[in-house]
Coordinates of C-alpha atoms in Angstrom, one line a residue:
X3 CA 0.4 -9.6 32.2
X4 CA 0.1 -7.6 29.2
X5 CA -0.2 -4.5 27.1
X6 CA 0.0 -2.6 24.1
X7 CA 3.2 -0.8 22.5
X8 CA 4.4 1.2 19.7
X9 CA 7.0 -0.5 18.0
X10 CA 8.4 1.6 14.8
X11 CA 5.3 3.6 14.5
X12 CA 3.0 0.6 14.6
X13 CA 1.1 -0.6 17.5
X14 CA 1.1 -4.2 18.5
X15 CA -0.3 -6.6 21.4
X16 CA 2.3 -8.0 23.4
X17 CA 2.3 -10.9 26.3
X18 CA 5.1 -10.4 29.4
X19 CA 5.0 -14.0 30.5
X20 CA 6.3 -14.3 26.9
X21 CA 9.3 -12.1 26.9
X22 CA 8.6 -10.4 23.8
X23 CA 11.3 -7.9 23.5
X24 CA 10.0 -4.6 22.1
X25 CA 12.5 -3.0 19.9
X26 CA 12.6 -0.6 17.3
X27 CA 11.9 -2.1 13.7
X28 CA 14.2 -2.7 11.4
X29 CA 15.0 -4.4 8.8
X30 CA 15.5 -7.7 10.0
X31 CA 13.7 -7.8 13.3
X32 CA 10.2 -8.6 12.3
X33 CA 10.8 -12.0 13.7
X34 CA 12.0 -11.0 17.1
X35 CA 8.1 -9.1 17.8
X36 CA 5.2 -11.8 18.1
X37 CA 1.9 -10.1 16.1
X38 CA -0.7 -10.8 17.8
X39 CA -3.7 -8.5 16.1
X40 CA -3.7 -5.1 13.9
X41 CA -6.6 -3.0 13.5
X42 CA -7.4 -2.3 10.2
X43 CA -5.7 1.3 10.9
X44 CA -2.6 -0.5 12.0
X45 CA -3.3 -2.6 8.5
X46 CA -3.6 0.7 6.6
X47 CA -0.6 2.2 7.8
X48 CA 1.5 -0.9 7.2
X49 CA 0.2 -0.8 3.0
X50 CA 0.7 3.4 2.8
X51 CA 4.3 3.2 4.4
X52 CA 5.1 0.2 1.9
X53 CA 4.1 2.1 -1.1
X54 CA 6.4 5.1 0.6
X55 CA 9.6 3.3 0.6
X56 CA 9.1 1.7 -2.7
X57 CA 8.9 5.0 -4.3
X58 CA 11.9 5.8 -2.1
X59 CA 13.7 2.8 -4.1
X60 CA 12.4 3.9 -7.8
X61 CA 13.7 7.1 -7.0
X62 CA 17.1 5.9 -6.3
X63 CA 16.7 3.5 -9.4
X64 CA 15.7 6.5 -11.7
X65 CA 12.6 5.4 -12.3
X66 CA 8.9 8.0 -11.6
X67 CA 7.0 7.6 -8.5
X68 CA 3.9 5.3 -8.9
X69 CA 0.8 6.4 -8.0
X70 CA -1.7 4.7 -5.3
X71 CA -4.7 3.7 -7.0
X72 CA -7.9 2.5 -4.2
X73 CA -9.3 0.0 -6.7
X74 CA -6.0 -1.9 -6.9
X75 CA -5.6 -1.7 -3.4
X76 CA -8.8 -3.0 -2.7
X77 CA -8.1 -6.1 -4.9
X78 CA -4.6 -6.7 -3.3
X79 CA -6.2 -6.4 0.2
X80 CA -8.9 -8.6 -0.8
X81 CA -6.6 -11.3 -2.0
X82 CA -3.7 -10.7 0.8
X83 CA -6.6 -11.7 3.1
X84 CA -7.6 -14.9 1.8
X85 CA -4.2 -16.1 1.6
X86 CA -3.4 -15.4 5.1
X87 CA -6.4 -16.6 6.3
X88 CA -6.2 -20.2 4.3
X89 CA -2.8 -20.3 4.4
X90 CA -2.1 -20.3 0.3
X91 CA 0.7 -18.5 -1.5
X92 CA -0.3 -18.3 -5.3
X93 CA -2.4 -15.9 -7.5
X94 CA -5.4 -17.8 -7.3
X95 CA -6.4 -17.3 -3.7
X96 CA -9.1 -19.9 -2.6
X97 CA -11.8 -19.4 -4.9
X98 CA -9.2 -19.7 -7.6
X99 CA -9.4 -16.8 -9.4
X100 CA -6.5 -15.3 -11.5
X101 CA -5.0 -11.8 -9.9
X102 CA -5.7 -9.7 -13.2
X103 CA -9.4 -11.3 -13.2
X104 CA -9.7 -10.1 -9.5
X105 CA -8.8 -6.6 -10.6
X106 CA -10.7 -6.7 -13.6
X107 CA -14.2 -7.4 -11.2
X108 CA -12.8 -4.3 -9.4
X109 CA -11.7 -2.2 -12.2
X110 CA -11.6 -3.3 -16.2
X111 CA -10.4 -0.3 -17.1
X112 CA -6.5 -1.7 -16.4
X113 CA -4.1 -2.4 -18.7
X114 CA -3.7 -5.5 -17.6
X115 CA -0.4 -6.6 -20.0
X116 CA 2.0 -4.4 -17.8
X117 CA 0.4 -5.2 -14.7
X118 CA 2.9 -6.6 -12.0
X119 CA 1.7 -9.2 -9.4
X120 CA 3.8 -9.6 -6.4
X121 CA 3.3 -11.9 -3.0
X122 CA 5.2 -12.1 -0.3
X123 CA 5.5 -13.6 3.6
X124 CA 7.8 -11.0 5.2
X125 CA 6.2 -9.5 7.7
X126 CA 7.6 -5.5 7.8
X127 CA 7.0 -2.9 4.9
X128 CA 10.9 -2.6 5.3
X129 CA 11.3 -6.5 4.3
X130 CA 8.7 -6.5 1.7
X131 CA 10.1 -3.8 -0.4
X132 CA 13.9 -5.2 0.3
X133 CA 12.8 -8.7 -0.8
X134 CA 10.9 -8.0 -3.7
X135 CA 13.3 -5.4 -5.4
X136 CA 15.1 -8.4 -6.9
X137 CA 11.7 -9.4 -8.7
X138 CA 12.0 -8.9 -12.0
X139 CA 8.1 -7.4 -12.3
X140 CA 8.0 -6.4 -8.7
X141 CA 8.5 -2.7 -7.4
X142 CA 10.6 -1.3 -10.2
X143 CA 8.4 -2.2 -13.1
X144 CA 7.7 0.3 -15.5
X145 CA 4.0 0.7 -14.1
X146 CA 1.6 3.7 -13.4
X147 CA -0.2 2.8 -10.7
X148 CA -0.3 0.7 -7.5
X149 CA -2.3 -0.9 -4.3
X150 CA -0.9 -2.9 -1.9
X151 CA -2.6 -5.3 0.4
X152 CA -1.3 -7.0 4.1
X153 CA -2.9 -9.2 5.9
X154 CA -1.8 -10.9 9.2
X155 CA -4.5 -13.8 10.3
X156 CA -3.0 -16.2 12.7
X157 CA 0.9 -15.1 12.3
X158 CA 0.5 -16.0 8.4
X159 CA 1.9 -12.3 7.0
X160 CA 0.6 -11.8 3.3
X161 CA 2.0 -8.8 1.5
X162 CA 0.1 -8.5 -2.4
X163 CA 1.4 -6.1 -4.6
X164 CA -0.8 -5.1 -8.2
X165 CA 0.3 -2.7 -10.7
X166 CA -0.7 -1.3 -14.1
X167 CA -1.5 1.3 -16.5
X168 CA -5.0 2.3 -17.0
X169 CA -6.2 1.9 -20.6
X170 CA -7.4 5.8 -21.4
X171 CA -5.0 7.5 -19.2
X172 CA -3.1 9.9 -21.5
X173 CA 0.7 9.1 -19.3
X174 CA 0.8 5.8 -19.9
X175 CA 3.1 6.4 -23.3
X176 CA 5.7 8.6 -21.4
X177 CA 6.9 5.1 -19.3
X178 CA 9.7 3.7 -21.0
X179 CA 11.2 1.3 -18.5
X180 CA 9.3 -1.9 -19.1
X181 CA 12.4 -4.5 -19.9
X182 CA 10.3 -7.2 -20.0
X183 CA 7.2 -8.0 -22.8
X184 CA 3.6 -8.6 -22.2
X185 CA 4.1 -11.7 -19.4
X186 CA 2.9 -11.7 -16.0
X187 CA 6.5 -12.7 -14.6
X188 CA 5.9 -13.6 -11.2
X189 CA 2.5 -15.2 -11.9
X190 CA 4.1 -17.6 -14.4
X191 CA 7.0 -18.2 -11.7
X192 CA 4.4 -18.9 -9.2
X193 CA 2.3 -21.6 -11.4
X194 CA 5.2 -23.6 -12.3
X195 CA 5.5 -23.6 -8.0
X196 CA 2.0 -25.2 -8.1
X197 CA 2.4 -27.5 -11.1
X198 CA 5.7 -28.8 -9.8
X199 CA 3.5 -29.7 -6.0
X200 CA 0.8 -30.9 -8.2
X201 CA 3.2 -33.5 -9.9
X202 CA 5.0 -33.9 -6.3
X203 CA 1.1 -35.1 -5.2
X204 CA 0.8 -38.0 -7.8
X205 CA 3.4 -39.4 -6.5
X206 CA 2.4 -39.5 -2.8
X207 CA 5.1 -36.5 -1.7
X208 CA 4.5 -33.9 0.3
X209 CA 4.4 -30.4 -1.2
X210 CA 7.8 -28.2 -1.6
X211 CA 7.6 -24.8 0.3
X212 CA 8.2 -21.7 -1.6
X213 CA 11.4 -19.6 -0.8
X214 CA 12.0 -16.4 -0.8
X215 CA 16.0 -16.2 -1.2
X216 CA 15.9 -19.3 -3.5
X217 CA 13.2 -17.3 -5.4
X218 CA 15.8 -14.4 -5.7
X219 CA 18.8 -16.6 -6.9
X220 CA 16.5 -18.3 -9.6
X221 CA 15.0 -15.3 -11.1
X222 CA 18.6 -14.0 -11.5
X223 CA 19.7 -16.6 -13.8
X224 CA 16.8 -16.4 -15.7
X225 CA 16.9 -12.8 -16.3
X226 CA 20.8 -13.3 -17.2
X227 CA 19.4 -15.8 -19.7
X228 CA 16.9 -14.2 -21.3
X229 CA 18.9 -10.7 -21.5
X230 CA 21.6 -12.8 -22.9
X231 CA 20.1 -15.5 -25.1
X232 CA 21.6 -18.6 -23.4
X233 CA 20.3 -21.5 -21.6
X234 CA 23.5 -22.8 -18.8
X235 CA 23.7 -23.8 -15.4
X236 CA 26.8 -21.9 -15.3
X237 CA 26.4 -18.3 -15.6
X238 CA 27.8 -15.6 -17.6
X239 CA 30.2 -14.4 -14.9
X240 CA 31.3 -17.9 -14.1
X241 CA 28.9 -18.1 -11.0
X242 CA 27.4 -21.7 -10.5
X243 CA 24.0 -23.0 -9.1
X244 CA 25.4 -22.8 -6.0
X245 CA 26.9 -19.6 -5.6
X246 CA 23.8 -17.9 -6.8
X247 CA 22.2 -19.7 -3.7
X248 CA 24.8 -18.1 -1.8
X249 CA 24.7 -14.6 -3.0
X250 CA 21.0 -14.5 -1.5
X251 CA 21.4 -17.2 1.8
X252 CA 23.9 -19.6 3.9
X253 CA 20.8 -21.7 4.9
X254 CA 21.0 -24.7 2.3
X255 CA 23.5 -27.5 2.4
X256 CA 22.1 -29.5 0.0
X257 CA 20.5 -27.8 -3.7
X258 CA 19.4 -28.5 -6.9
X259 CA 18.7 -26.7 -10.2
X260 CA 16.8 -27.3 -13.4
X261 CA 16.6 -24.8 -16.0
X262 CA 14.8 -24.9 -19.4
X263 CA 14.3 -21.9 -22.2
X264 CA 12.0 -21.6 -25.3
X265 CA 8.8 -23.2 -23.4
X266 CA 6.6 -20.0 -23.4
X267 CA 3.9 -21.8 -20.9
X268 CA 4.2 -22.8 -16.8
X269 CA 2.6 -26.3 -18.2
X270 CA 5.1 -27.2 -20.9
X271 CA 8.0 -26.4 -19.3
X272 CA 6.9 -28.3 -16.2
X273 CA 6.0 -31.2 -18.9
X274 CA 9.8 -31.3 -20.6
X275 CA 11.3 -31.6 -16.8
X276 CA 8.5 -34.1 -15.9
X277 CA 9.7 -36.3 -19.5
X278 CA 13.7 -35.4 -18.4
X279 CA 14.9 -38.0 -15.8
X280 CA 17.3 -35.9 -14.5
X281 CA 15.0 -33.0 -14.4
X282 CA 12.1 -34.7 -13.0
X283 CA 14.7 -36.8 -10.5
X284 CA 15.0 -33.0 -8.8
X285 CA 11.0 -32.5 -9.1
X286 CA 10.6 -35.3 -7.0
X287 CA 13.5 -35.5 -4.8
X288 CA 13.7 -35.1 -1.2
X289 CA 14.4 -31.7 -0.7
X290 CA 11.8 -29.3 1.1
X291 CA 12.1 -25.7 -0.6
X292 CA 11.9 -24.2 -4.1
X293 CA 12.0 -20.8 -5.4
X294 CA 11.3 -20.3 -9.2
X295 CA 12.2 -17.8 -11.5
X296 CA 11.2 -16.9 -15.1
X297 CA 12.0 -14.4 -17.8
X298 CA 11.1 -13.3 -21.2
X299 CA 12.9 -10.2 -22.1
X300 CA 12.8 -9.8 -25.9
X301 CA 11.5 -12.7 -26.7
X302 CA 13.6 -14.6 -24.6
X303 CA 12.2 -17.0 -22.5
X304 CA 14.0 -18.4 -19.8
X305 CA 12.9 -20.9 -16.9
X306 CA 14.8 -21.7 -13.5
X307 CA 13.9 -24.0 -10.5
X308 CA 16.1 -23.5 -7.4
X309 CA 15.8 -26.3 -4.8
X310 CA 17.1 -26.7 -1.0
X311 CA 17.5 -28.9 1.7

């Protein structure tokens, strides 16, 4: 038996022989609802109450309300579906094409220096906008504009988040709030991801998976190194690699960290920890998770790899 619910406002298909408990959505519950198809109203609604509670969060943060934009949503729903339905995480996507060029095909008229690129798995608009708030170019960027993209093809949740100022348009001097410079933060995170996989490949390993909460810890010390000009695996406040792991999840027993600053490029940083023993030791180790983080925040540029087992 079967039928069809409305669970937080969003409808989903739902199996009895399955005992799919059909709860109100929260936070942290995504997991307990199996997704079996949206409509591309269900879709829609998903994106527009996304872009609702992150202006909820830059209001709290003191920052203006960003503005949906259809020609950036378009691109993000564009690329959100070929993830999900190949089963990639980078800014690529399966033809290989870089995010800002996939908005530029839509829309040249962006600004494409401040524009933030941000992909995630969680599967509610209440998890995507919790989980991305650490991200240093994420939902708190000092951007203009916004689309957002989800896409659900067999259980794969993609969430794509593009932002950015248009060239000509006569606000884009009044936003302040860009800490960091002209880098695509997240982008470069997530190339070092699939340089680090590629060089995991030449040696006959199987590919690391990207993690979120790893991905949180590392982009904190890199953003405490670059805003402070220092390069440690011990950080300002005395915290270690392992305590930043902490902060964010209890899931790892086993980690490791490499850091790096001054490499302005996903390839030569990924080159000095490839000619580093030690370094290149945790590249190609045996643990199964990474999460990357990078910052350049006045010129400082700061690199971090998290790994777990």
């Amino acid at each position: 038996m079967g039928g069809v619910a409305k669970v937080g406002g969003f409808r989903i298909d739902w199996i009895e022989e399955e005992k799919v408990a059909l709860i109100g959505m929260t936070r942290y519950q995504w997991e307990e609802i199996k997704l079996l198809s949206m409509t591309e109203e269900d879709i829609r609604e998903f994106e527009l109450e996304a872009f609702r509670l992150i202006n909820i969060e830059r209001e709290k943060a003191g920052r203006v309300p960003l503005i949906w934009h259809e020609d950036l949503a378009l691109a993000a729903s564009i690329r959100a579906k070929d993830l999900s339905e190949n089963d990639l995480f980078d800014f690529y996507g399966s033809e290989r094409v870089y995010s800002r060029n996939l908005v530029a095909s839509i829309n040249d008229g962006f600004h494409m220096r401040c524009t933030a690129g941000l992909i995630s798995t969680a599967g509610s608009p209440q998890r995507f906008v919790e989980g991305s708030k650490g991200s240093t170019t994420s939902v708190l960027t000092g951007d203009i504009y916004v689309g957002i993209g989800f896409a659900n093809t067999g259980s794969r949740d993609r969430w794509v988040f593009y932002a950015g100022t248009l060239r000509s348009d006569p606000t884009q001097g009044q936003v302040t709030q860009v800490t960091q410079t002209s880098i695509d933060v997240s982008e470069f995170a997530m190339e070092v991801f699939r340089l680090t996989n590629i060089e995991r490949d030449k040696e006959g390993l199987p590919p690391l998976q990207w993690d979120e909460d790893l991905a949180r810890a590392a982009q904190e010390h890199s953003d405490d190194m670059a805003r402070n000009n220092y390069m440690s695996h011990t950080g300002l406040d005395g915290s270690s690699p392992s305590d930043r792991i902490k902060r964010e999840t209890s899931r790892f027993n086993s980690w490791a960290e490499n850091v790096a600053s001054g490499r302005r490029t996903p390839e030569s940083v990924v080159e000095a920890w490839m000619n580093s023993s030690g370094h290149k030791a945790n590249i190609l180790g045996n643990r199964q998770y990474l999460g990357v983080g990078f910052s350049n925040i006045n010129g400082s540029y700061s690199w971090t790899q998290k790994f777990g087992q």
